[in-house]
C-alpha positions in Angstrom: -16.4 -9.2 48.3 -14.5 -12.2 47.2 -15.5 -14.7 44.6 -16.2 -18.1 46.4 -14.8 -20.0 43.3 -11.4 -18.4 43.9 -11.3 -19.9 47.5 -12.4 -23.4 46.5 -10.0 -25.8 44.8 -10.1 -29.5 44.2 -7.0 -31.1 45.8 -7.4 -34.7 44.9 -10.0 -37.3 44.0 -10.3 -40.3 46.4 -11.3 -43.8 45.0 -12.4 -46.6 47.3 -11.0 -50.0 46.4 -10.9 -53.5 47.8 -7.3 -53.6 46.5 -5.9 -50.1 46.8 -2.4 -51.0 45.7 -3.6 -52.7 42.5 -5.9 -49.8 41.6 -3.2 -47.2 42.4 -0.7 -49.2 40.2 -3.2 -49.1 37.3 -3.7 -45.3 37.5 0.0 -44.7 38.1 0.9 -46.5 34.9 -2.0 -45.1 32.9 -1.6 -41.4 33.9 2.2 -41.3 34.5 1.8 -40.3 38.1 4.2 -40.9 41.0 3.6 -42.2 44.5 3.9 -39.8 47.4 7.3 -40.6 48.9 5.8 -42.5 51.9 3.4 -44.6 49.7 5.9 -46.3 47.3 5.5 -50.1 47.2 7.8 -51.9 49.7 10.4 -54.4 48.7 8.9 -57.8 47.7 9.8 -59.5 51.0 8.1 -56.8 53.2 4.4 -56.3 54.1 2.6 -53.5 52.3 1.1 -51.6 55.3 0.3 -48.5 53.3 -1.3 -50.5 50.5 -3.8 -51.9 52.9 -4.9 -48.4 54.0 -4.5 -45.2 52.0 -2.3 -44.4 49.0 -1.6 -41.0 47.2 -0.5 -40.5 43.7 1.0 -37.1 42.7 1.8 -35.3 39.5 5.5 -35.2 38.5 5.7 -31.7 40.1 4.4 -33.1 43.4 0.8 -31.9 43.4 -1.7 -34.4 44.9 -3.9 -36.0 42.2 -5.5 -39.3 43.2 -5.9 -41.1 46.5 -7.0 -44.7 47.1 -8.7 -45.9 50.2 -8.8 -49.5 51.1 -12.3 -50.8 51.9 -13.6 -54.3 52.7 -16.4 -54.0 50.2 -17.7 -51.5 47.7 -21.1 -50.0 48.3 -23.6 -49.3 45.5 -23.3 -45.9 43.9 -25.7 -43.2 45.0 -26.0 -41.8 41.5 -25.8 -44.5 38.8 -26.3 -41.8 36.2 -23.8 -39.4 37.7 -20.7 -37.9 36.2 -18.3 -40.1 34.2 -14.5 -39.9 34.3 -13.5 -38.9 30.8 -9.7 -38.3 30.6 -8.4 -36.4 27.6 -5.6 -38.0 25.6 -3.1 -35.4 24.5 -2.8 -35.4 20.7 -5.7 -37.8 20.1 -8.2 -36.6 17.5 -11.6 -35.8 19.2 -13.3 -38.6 17.2 -11.1 -41.2 19.0 -12.2 -40.3 22.5 -15.1 -42.4 23.7 -17.7 -40.7 25.8 -20.3 -42.5 27.9 -23.8 -41.0 27.8 -26.1 -41.6 30.7 -29.0 -44.0 29.8 -31.5 -41.2 30.3 -29.9 -39.2 27.4 -29.7 -42.0 24.8 
């Protein structure tokens, strides 16, 4: 019998955005990620076809990390008290990392 956890793996997280390129640029800069080769921004004088659809950011070794999907409008979250993205900052003392606690736990 195999362990189901060994067969399941998270490939990437997808974020909806009304400006996929702008959000991708923010996370690329913040996390030091690279665009998938086909998703790099085009020269300034050319239209950004990929930026109006779907973009993928990868780790420096090429593994998928984040994807951004262009949407016309954002919908309300299903779980307002759901999980919170809490990246770890390498080398930062634990006391300097802010954590958001859901309202029901304050």
